[in-house]
Every structure is written in C-alpha cells, then in structure tokens.
Tab-separated table of C-alpha atoms in Angstrom:
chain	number	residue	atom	x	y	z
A	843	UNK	CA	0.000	0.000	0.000
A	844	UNK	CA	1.469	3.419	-0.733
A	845	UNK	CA	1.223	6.059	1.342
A	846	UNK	CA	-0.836	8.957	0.894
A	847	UNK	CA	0.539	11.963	0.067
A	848	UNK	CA	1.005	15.023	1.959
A	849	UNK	CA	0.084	18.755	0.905
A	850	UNK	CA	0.695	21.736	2.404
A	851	UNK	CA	-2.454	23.328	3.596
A	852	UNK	CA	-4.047	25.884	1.512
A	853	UNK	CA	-3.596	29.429	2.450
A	854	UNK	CA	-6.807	31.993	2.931
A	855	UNK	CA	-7.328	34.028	-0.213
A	856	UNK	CA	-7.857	36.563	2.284
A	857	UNK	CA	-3.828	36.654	2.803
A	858	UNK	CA	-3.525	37.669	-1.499
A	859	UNK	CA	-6.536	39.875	-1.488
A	860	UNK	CA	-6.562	43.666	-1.623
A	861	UNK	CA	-7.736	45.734	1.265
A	862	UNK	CA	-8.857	49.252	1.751
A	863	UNK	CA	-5.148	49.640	3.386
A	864	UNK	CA	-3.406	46.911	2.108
A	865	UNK	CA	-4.129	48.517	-1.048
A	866	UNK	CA	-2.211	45.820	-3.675
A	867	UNK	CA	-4.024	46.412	-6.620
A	868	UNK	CA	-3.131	50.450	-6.529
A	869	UNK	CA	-1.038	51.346	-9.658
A	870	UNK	CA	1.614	52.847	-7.575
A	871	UNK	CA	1.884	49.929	-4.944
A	872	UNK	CA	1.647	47.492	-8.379
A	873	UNK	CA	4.615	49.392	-10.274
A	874	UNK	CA	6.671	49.941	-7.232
A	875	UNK	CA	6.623	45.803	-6.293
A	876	UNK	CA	6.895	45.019	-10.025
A	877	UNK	CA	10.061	46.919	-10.065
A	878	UNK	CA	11.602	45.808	-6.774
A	879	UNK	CA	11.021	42.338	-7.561
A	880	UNK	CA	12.327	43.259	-10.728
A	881	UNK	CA	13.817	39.821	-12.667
A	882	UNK	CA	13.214	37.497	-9.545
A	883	UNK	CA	10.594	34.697	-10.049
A	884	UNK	CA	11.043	33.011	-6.573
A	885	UNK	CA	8.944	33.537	-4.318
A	886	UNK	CA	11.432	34.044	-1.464
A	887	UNK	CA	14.130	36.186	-3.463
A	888	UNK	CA	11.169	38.636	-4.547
A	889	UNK	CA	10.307	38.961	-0.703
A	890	UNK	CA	13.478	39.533	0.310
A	891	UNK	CA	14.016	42.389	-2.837
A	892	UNK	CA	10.612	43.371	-1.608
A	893	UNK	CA	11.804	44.074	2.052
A	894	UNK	CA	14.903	45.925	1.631
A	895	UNK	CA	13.212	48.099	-1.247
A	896	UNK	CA	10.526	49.085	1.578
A	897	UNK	CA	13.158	49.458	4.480
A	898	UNK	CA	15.195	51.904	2.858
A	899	UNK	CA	13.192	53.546	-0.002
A	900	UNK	CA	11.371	55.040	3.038
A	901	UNK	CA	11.762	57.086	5.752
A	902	UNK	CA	10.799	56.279	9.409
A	903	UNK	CA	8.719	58.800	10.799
A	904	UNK	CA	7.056	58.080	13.842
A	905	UNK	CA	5.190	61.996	13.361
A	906	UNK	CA	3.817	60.822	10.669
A	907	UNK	CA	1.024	58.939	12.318
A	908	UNK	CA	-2.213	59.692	10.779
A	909	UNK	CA	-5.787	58.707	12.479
A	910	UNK	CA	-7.036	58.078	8.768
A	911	UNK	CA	-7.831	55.019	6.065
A	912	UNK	CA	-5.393	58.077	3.597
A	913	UNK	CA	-2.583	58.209	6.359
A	914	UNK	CA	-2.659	54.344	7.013
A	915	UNK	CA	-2.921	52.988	3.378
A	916	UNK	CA	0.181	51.539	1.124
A	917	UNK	CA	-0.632	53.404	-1.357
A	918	UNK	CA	-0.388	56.958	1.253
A	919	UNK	CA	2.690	55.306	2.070
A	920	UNK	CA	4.490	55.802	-1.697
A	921	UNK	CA	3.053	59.486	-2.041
A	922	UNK	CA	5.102	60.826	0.994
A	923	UNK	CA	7.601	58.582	1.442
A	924	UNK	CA	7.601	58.013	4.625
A	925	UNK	CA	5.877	56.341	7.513
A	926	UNK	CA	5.553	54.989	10.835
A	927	UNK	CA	6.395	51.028	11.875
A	928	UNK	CA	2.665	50.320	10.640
A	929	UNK	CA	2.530	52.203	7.714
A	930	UNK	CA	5.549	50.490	6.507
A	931	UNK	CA	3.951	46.669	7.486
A	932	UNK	CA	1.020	47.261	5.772
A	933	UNK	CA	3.132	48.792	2.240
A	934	UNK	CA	5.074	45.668	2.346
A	935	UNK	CA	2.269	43.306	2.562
A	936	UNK	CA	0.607	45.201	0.023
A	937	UNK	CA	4.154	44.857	-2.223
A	938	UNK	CA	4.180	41.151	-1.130
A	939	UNK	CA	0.100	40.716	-2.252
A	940	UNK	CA	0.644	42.307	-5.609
A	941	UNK	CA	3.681	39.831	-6.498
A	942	UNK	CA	1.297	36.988	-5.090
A	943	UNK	CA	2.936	36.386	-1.961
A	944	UNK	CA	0.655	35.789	0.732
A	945	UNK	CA	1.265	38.221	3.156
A	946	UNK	CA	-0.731	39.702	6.828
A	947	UNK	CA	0.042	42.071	9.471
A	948	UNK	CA	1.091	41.647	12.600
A	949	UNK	CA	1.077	44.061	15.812
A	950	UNK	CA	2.162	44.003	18.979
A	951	UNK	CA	3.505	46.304	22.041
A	952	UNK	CA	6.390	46.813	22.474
A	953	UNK	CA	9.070	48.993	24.815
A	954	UNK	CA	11.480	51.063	23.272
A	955	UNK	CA	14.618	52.074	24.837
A	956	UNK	CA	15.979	54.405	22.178
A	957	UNK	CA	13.286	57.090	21.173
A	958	UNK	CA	14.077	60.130	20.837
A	959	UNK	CA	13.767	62.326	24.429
A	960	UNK	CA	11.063	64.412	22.261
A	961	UNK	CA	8.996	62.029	21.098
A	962	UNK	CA	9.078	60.384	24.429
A	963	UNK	CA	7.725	63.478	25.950
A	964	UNK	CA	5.004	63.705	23.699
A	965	UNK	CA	4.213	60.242	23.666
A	966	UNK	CA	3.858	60.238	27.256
A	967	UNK	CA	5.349	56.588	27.741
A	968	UNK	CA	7.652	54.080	26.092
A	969	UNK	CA	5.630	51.814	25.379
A	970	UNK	CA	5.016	51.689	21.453
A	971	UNK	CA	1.430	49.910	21.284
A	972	UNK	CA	0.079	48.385	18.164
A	973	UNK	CA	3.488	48.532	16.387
A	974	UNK	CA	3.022	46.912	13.111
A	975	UNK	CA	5.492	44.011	11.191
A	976	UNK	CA	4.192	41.794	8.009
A	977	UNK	CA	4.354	38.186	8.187
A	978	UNK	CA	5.041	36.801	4.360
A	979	UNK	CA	4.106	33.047	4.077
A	980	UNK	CA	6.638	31.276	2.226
A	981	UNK	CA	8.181	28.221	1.547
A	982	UNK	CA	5.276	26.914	3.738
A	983	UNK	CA	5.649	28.941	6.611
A	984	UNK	CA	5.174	32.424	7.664
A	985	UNK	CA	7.908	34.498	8.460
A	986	UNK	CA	8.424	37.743	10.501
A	987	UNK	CA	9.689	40.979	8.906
A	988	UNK	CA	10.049	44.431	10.334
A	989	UNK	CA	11.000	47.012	7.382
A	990	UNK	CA	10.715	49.932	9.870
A	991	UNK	CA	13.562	51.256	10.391
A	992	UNK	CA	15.396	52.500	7.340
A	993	UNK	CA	19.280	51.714	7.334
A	994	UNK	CA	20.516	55.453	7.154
A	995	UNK	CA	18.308	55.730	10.529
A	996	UNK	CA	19.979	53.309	11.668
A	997	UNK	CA	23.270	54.681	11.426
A	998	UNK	CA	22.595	57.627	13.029
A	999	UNK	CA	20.513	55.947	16.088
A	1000	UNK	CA	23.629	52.842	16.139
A	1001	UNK	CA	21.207	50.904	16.078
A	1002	UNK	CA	21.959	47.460	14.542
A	1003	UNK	CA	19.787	47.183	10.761
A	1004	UNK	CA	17.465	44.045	10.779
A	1005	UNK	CA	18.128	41.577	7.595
A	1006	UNK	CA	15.821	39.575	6.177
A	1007	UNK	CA	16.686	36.195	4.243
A	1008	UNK	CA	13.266	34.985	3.501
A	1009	UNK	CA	13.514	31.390	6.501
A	1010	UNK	CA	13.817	33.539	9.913
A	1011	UNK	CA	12.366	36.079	11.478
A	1012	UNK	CA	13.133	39.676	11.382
A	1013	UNK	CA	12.596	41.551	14.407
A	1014	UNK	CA	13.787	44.409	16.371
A	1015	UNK	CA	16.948	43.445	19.013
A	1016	UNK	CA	16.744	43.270	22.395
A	1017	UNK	CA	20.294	45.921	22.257
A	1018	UNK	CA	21.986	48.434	20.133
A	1019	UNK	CA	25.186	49.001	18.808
A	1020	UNK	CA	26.214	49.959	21.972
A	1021	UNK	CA	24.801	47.031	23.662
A	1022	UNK	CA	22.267	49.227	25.073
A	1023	UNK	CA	18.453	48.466	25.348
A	1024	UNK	CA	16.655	48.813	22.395
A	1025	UNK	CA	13.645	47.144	22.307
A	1026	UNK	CA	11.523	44.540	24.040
A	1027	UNK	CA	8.255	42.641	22.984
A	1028	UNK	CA	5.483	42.941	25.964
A	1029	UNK	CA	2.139	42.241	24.174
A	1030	UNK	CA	1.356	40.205	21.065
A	1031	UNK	CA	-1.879	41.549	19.625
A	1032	UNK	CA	-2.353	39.239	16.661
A	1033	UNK	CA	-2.254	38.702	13.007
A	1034	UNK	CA	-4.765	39.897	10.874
A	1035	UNK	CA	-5.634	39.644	6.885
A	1036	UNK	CA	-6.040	43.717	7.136
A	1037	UNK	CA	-5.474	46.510	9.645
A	1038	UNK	CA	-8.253	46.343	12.409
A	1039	UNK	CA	-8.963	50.067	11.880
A	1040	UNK	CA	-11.461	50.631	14.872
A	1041	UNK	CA	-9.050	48.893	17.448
A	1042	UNK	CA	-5.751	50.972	16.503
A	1043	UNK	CA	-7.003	54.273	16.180
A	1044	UNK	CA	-8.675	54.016	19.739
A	1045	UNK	CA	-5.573	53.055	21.270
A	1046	UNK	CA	-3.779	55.559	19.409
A	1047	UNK	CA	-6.591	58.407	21.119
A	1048	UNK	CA	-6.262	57.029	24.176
A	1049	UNK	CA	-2.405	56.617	24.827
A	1050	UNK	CA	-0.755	59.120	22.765
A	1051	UNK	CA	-3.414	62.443	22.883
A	1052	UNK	CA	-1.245	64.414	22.677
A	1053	UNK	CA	0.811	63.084	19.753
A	1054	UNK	CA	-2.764	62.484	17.533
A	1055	UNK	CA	-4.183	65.595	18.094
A	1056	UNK	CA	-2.228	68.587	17.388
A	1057	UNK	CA	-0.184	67.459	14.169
A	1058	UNK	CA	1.792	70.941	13.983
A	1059	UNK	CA	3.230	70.933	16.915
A	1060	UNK	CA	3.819	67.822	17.542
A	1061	UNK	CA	5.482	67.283	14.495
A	1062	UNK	CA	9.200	66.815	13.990
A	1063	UNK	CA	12.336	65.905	12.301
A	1064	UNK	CA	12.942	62.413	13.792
A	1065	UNK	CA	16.005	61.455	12.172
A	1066	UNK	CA	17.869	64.440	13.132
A	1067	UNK	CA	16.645	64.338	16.537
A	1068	UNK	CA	18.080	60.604	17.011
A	1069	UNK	CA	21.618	62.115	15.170
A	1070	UNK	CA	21.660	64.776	17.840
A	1071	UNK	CA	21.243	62.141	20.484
A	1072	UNK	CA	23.354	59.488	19.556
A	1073	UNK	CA	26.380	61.335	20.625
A	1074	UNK	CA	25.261	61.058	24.819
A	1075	UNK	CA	26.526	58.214	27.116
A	1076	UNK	CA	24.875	55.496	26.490
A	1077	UNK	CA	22.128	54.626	29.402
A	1078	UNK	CA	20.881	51.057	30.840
A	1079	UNK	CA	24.349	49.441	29.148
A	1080	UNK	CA	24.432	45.833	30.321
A	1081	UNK	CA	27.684	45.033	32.343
C-alpha cells in the first residue's frame, strides 16, 4: 500500500486579497513591487528584494502617524515617502500581495529604549502599542519581517539594521550598537488579513493624545533628533 501523500495546507485568499489599506491592486503599490522584484521569479528572493526596497526607499517617521484610512494605506505610504512602523507593514504586505505572496500584518507592544527624548515626551510613555510588522508566508511557513527602520536611521541611532533572508524572522533586538536596550516585545496583539482600523485608532486616542491631536506641533524631524542624540553616554548598558 502506498502512502498517501502530503500537501501543504491551503492558504486563505484573504492573505492575497486587496484591502482598503493593504491597497495591492493600486497602480503605484503594483509598479513599485513590479520593479523591486524586478527579474526574480522566486517567491522568497522577490520577498526579500521586496523588504529591503521598503526598508530603505522610506523614511521612518514616527510623526507621521495619521488617524485616517489616507494616512494608514500603502498606497499613502508611496506618495510621501515616509511612515511609521505600521505604515511600513502594511506597504510591504501590500508589495508582497501584488507579487502573489501571501502576506498579513502583525502588531504588537512593544518597549522602546531608544526614542528620541522628544517624542518620548510627547508620547507620554515608552511603550510603542500596536506597532506593526508583516508576516510573508513562504516556503510553507510564515515568516516575521520588520522594514521599519530604514538603514541610514539606523546609522545615526547605532542601532543594529534588521536583515531579512526569507527562513527567519526579522525583528527588532533586544540591544543596540552599543549594547544598550533597544527594544523589548510585551504584548502580542495578533495577526490579521487587514489593519483592524477601529481597534488601533482608539488606542492611538487614548495613549498618545497628545501626539494624535495637534499634528503641527507635535510634528518633527525624527532622524535628526536621534543624530543629535546618539552622541550622549549610552544609558541602561548591560555590564
């Protein structure tokens, strides 16, 4: 008797489908994965093309935040050219989608050592809730990326780029480049086929008032901010 044979399971068409924020089938999000990808026709070499093309095409700006379906969308994402960490999840899923990757978001809280002393004062806390990563299924599994921080950022935070090869996942270190705390993961808060909307924005409201509702002032140049900062003594250094 031969054995049966074994599939993998099928994935939910919800995973390729486009969303009002995970806007795939946009022209811009289309010819902006189209060209990343550019010659690649597997699956995991276009995701990894995908990722870095998203993690350093675009600027992290966590002043960006907008309370709107405009501000959150992939498609919002490529006409300023920048974003926030969830801004930047949902333009790669919507990348991924559009090459037919299955692809999700994923959010959680998380603490972050290394803001900016600004942006901590108008945040009112370190705790980052709902920040967003994609999850790209491939090869069978999914897999954990975090395009948020772009790698000129990075260089002027010293804090160590995340890579993505397509089989592990990509998430923020516990340290920085100075072995001091960067981030930790407190709170999973799930994976979901598009951005639960209604959930995020009243979090947003009810943590950071101060940072949602007056966009002028509160805005900010984050990048020279973390520059201007990276130059202190470095704080809560492990021995």
């Amino acid at each position: 008797m031969t054995a049966p044979e074994h599939s993998e399971p099928a994935v939910d068409p919800a995973y390729l489908a486009a969303t009002p924020f995970i806007d795939s089938d946009h022209a811009a999000v289309r010819a902006l994965a189209r060209e990343a990808a550019g010659d690649e026709t597997d699956p995991k070499a276009k995701a990894i093309r995908l990722y870095y093309a998203i993690r350093d095409r675009f600027l992290y700006d966590p002043y960006s935040v907008e309370v709107s379906q405009d501000g959150l969308c992939a498609s919002g994402v490529i006409e300023r050219g920048k974003g926030f960490c969830v801004n930047k999840a949902i333009l790669l899923a919507a990348a991924a989608r559009a090459e037919g990757i299955p692809a999700r978001i994923g959010l959680a809280d998380v603490k972050n050592h290394l803001a900016t002393e600004r942006l901590r004062q108008q945040m009112g806390t370190d705790i980052f809730y709902f920040h967003g990563f994609t999850e790209l299924y491939i090869e069978g599994k999914w897999v954990k990326a975090t395009p948020a921080f772009n790698l000129a950022l990075c260089e002027k935070f010293r804090v160590l780029p995340l890579d993505f090869d397509g089989e592990t996942d990509s998430i923020f270190h516990p340290f920085d480049a100075d072995n001091r705390r960067h981030m930790e993961y407190v709170a999973d808060r799930g994976s979901f086929a598009d951005m639960p909307f209604a959930e995020w924005r009243e979090a947003m409201l009810k943590h950071y008032p101060y940072l949602m509702t007056d966009k002028k002032e509160s805005g900010g140049d984050f990048a020279a901010e973390a520059a201007a900062e990276a130059t202190h003594k470095p704080q809560n250094k492990t021995p």
